[in-house]
Coordinates of C-alpha atoms in Angstrom, one line a residue:
Chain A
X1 CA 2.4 -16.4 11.9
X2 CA 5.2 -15.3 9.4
X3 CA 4.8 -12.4 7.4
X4 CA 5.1 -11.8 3.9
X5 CA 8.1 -12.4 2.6
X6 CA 9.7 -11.3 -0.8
X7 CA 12.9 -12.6 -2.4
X8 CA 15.2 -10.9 -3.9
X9 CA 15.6 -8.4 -1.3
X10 CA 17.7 -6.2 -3.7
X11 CA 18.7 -6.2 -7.7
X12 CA 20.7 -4.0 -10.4
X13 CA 19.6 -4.9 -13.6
X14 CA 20.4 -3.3 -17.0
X15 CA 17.8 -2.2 -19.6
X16 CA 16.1 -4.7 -21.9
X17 CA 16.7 -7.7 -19.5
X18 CA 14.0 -9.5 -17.6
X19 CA 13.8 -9.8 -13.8
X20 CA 11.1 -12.2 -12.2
X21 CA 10.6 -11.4 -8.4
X22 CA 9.1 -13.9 -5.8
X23 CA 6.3 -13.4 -2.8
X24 CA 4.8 -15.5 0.0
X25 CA 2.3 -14.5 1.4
X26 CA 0.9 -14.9 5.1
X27 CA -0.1 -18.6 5.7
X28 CA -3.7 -18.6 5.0
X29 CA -4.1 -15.7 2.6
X30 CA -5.4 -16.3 -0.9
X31 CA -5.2 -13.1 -2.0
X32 CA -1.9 -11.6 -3.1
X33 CA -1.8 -8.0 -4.7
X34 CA 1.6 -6.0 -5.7
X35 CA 2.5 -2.5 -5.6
X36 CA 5.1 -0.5 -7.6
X37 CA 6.9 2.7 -4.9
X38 CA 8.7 5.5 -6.9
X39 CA 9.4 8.9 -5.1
X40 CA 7.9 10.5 -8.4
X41 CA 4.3 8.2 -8.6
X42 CA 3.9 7.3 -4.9
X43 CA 2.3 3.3 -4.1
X44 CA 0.4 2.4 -7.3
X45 CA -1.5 -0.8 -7.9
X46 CA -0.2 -3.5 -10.1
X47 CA -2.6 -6.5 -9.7
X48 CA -4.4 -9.4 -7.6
X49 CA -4.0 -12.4 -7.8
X50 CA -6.6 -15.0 -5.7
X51 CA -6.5 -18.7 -5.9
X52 CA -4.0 -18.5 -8.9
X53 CA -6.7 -15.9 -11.6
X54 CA -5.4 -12.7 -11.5
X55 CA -8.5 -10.4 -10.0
X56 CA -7.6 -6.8 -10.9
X57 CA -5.1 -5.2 -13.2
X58 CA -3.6 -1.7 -12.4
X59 CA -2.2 0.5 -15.4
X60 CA 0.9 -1.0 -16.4
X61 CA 2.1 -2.3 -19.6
X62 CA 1.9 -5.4 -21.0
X63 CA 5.9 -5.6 -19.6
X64 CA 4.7 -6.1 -16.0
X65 CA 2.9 -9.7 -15.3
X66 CA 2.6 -12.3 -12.2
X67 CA 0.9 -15.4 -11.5
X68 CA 0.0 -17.1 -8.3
X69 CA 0.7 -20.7 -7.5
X70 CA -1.5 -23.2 -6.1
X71 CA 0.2 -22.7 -2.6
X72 CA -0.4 -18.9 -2.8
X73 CA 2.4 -18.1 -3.6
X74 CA 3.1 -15.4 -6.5
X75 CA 5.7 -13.9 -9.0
X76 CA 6.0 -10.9 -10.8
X77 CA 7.7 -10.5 -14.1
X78 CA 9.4 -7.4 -15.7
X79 CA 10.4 -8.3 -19.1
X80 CA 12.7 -5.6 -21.3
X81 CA 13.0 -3.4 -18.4
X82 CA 13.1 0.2 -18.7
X83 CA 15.1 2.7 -16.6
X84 CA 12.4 3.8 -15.3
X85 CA 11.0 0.6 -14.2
X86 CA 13.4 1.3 -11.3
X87 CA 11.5 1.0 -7.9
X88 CA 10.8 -1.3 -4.8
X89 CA 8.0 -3.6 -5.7
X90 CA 5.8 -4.3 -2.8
X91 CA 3.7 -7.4 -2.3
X92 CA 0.9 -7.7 0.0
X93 CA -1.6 -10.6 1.5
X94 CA -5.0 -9.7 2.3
X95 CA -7.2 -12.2 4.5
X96 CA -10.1 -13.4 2.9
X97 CA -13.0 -11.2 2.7
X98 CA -11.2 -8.2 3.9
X99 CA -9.3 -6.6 0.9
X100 CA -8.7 -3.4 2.8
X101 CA -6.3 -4.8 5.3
X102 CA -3.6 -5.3 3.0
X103 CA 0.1 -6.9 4.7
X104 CA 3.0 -6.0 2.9
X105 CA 6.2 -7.7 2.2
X106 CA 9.4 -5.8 2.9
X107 CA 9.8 -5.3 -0.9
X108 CA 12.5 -6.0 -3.5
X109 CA 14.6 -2.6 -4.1
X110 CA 15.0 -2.9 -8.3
X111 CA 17.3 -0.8 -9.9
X112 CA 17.7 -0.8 -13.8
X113 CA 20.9 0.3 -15.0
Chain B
X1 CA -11.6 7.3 -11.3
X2 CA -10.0 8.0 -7.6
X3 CA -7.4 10.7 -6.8
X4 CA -6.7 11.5 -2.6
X5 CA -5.5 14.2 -1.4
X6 CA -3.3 14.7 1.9
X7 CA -0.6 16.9 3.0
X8 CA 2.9 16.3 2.0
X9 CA 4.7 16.9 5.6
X10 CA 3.4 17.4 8.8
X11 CA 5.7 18.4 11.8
X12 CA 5.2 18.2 15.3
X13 CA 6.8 17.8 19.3
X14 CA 6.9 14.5 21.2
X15 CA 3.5 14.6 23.4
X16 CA 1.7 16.5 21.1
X17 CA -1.6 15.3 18.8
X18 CA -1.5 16.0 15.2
X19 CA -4.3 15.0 12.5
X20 CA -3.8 13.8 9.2
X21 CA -6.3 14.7 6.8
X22 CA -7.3 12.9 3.6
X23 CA -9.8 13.9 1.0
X24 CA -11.0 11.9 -1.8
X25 CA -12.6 11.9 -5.0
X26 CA -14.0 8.5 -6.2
X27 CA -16.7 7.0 -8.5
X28 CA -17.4 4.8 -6.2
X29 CA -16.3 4.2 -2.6
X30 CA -16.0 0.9 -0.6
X31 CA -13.7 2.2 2.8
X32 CA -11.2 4.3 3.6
X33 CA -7.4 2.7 5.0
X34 CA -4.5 4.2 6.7
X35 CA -0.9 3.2 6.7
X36 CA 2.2 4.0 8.2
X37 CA 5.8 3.7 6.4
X38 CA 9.0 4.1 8.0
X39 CA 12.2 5.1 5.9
X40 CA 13.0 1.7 4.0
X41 CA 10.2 -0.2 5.7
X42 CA 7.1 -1.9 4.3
X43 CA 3.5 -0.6 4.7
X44 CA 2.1 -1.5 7.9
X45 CA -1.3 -1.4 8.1
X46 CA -3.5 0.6 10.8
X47 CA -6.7 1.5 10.3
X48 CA -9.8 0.6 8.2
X49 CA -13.3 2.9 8.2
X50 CA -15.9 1.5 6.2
X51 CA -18.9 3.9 8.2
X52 CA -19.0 7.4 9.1
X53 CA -17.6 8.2 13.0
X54 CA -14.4 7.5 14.8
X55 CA -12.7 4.2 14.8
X56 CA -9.7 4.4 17.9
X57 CA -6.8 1.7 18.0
X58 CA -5.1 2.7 21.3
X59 CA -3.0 6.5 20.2
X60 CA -4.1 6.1 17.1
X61 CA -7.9 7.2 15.8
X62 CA -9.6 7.4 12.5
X63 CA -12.3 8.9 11.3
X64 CA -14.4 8.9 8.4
X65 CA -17.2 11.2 6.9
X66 CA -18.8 9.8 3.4
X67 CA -21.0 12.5 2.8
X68 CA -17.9 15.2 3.1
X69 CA -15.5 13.0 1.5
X70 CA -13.2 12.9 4.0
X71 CA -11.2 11.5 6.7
X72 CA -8.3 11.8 9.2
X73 CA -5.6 9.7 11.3
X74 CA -5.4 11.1 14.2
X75 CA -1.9 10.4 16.3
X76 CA -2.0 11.0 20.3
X77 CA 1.1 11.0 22.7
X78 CA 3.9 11.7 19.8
X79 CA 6.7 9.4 19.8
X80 CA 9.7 10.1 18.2
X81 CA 8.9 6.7 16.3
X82 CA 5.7 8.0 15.0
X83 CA 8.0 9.8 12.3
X84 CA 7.2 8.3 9.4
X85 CA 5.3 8.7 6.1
X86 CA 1.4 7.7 6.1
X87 CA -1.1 6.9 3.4
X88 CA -4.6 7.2 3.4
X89 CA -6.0 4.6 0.6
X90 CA -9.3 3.8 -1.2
X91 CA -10.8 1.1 -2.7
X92 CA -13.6 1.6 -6.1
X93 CA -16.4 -0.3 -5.6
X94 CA -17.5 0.4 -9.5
X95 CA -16.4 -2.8 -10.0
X96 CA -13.0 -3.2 -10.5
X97 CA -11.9 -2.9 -6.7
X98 CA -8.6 -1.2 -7.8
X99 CA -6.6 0.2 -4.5
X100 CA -5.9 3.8 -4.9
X101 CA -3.1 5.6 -2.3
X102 CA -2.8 8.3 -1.7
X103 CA 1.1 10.5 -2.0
X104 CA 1.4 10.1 1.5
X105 CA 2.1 12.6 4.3
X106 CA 5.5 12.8 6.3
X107 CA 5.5 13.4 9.8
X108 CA 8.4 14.7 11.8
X109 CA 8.5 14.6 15.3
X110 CA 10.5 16.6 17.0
X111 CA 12.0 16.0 20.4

């Protein structure tokens, strides 16, 4: 099976723009969740998303959203991005019923300029 | 809430064993999960204990006690490729099923 892929691999964007990054998760996985990785506030949580309703919300701003698609797959949005929204967004697919086994994309490196 | 706690680095030689420890503090708790980060790579997962004892996945082992509120990755036969970060991560089970990581520990192997 394919993994989970992300697209962009990279971005440089400046402050107060939006930025709207893309996941697919592995064939057969409902569940989609995605991370924010800074070297100052480690791997934290941004939400879930299974069969298109988000599940769980992390503690973000408003700023940060996603949906999923009817094919699984899911976007995130930034909008009026911050400096310090610079990070590599993670997204990962879970099988069903076993949320703890989470695989991760290879991530989209984000850096707000 | 959920905070872990683990070592920042952890150094060691090729052929050696070397534990990673994880303690937690959660409202609730639902499993404890270990993964393994390479400089500029993804998460990959490699170990899940939802019950107390020792869960082995060829050189790697993880334990878990619930009533200490604790656990450990335990790496046999370094490799040099074992050098990597690892995170030991929770999930609530008050409810809201939010993943919590921990900072992650480094290892270094040395040759």
């Amino acid at each position: 099976k394919a993994g989970v892929t992300q697209t962009p691999r990279y971005l440089i964007k400046t402050r107060g723009q939006q930025v709207t990054l893309s996941c697919s998760p592995i064939s057969g996985h409902r569940s989609v969740s995605w991370y924010q990785q800074t070297p100052g506030q480690g791997l934290q949580f941004l939400f879930e998303y299974f069969s298109e309703t988000q599940r769980n919300k992390g503690n973000f701003p408003g700023r940060f959203s996603g949906r999923q698609f009817s094919n699984s797959r899911s976007e995130m949005n930034v909008s009026t991005l911050e400096l310090g929204d610079s990070a590599l967004y993670l997204c990962a697919s879970s099988p069903e019923g076993r949320p703890e086994t989470q695989y991760f994309g290879p991530g989209t490196r984000l850096l707000v300029l | 809430g959920q905070s872990l706690e683990q070592p920042s680095e952890v150094t060691a030689v090729e052929g050696a064993i070397v534990q990673i420890n994880c303690t937690y503090q959660t409202s609730g708790f639902y499993g404890l999960s270990w993964y393994q980060q390479h400089d500029g790579g993804a998460p990959t997962f490699l170990s899940y204990n939802a019950l107390d004892g020792l869960e082995e996945t060829g050189r790697f082992s993880s334990f878990l006690s619930r009533s200490d509120s604790y656990g450990y990755l335990l790496l046999q036969e370094l490799q040099m490729k074992d050098s990597a970060s690892y995170f030991c991560a929770v999930r609530d089970e008050g409810g809201s099923y939010i993943p919590t990581f921990g900072r992650g520990t480094s290892l270094i192997v040395h040759p």
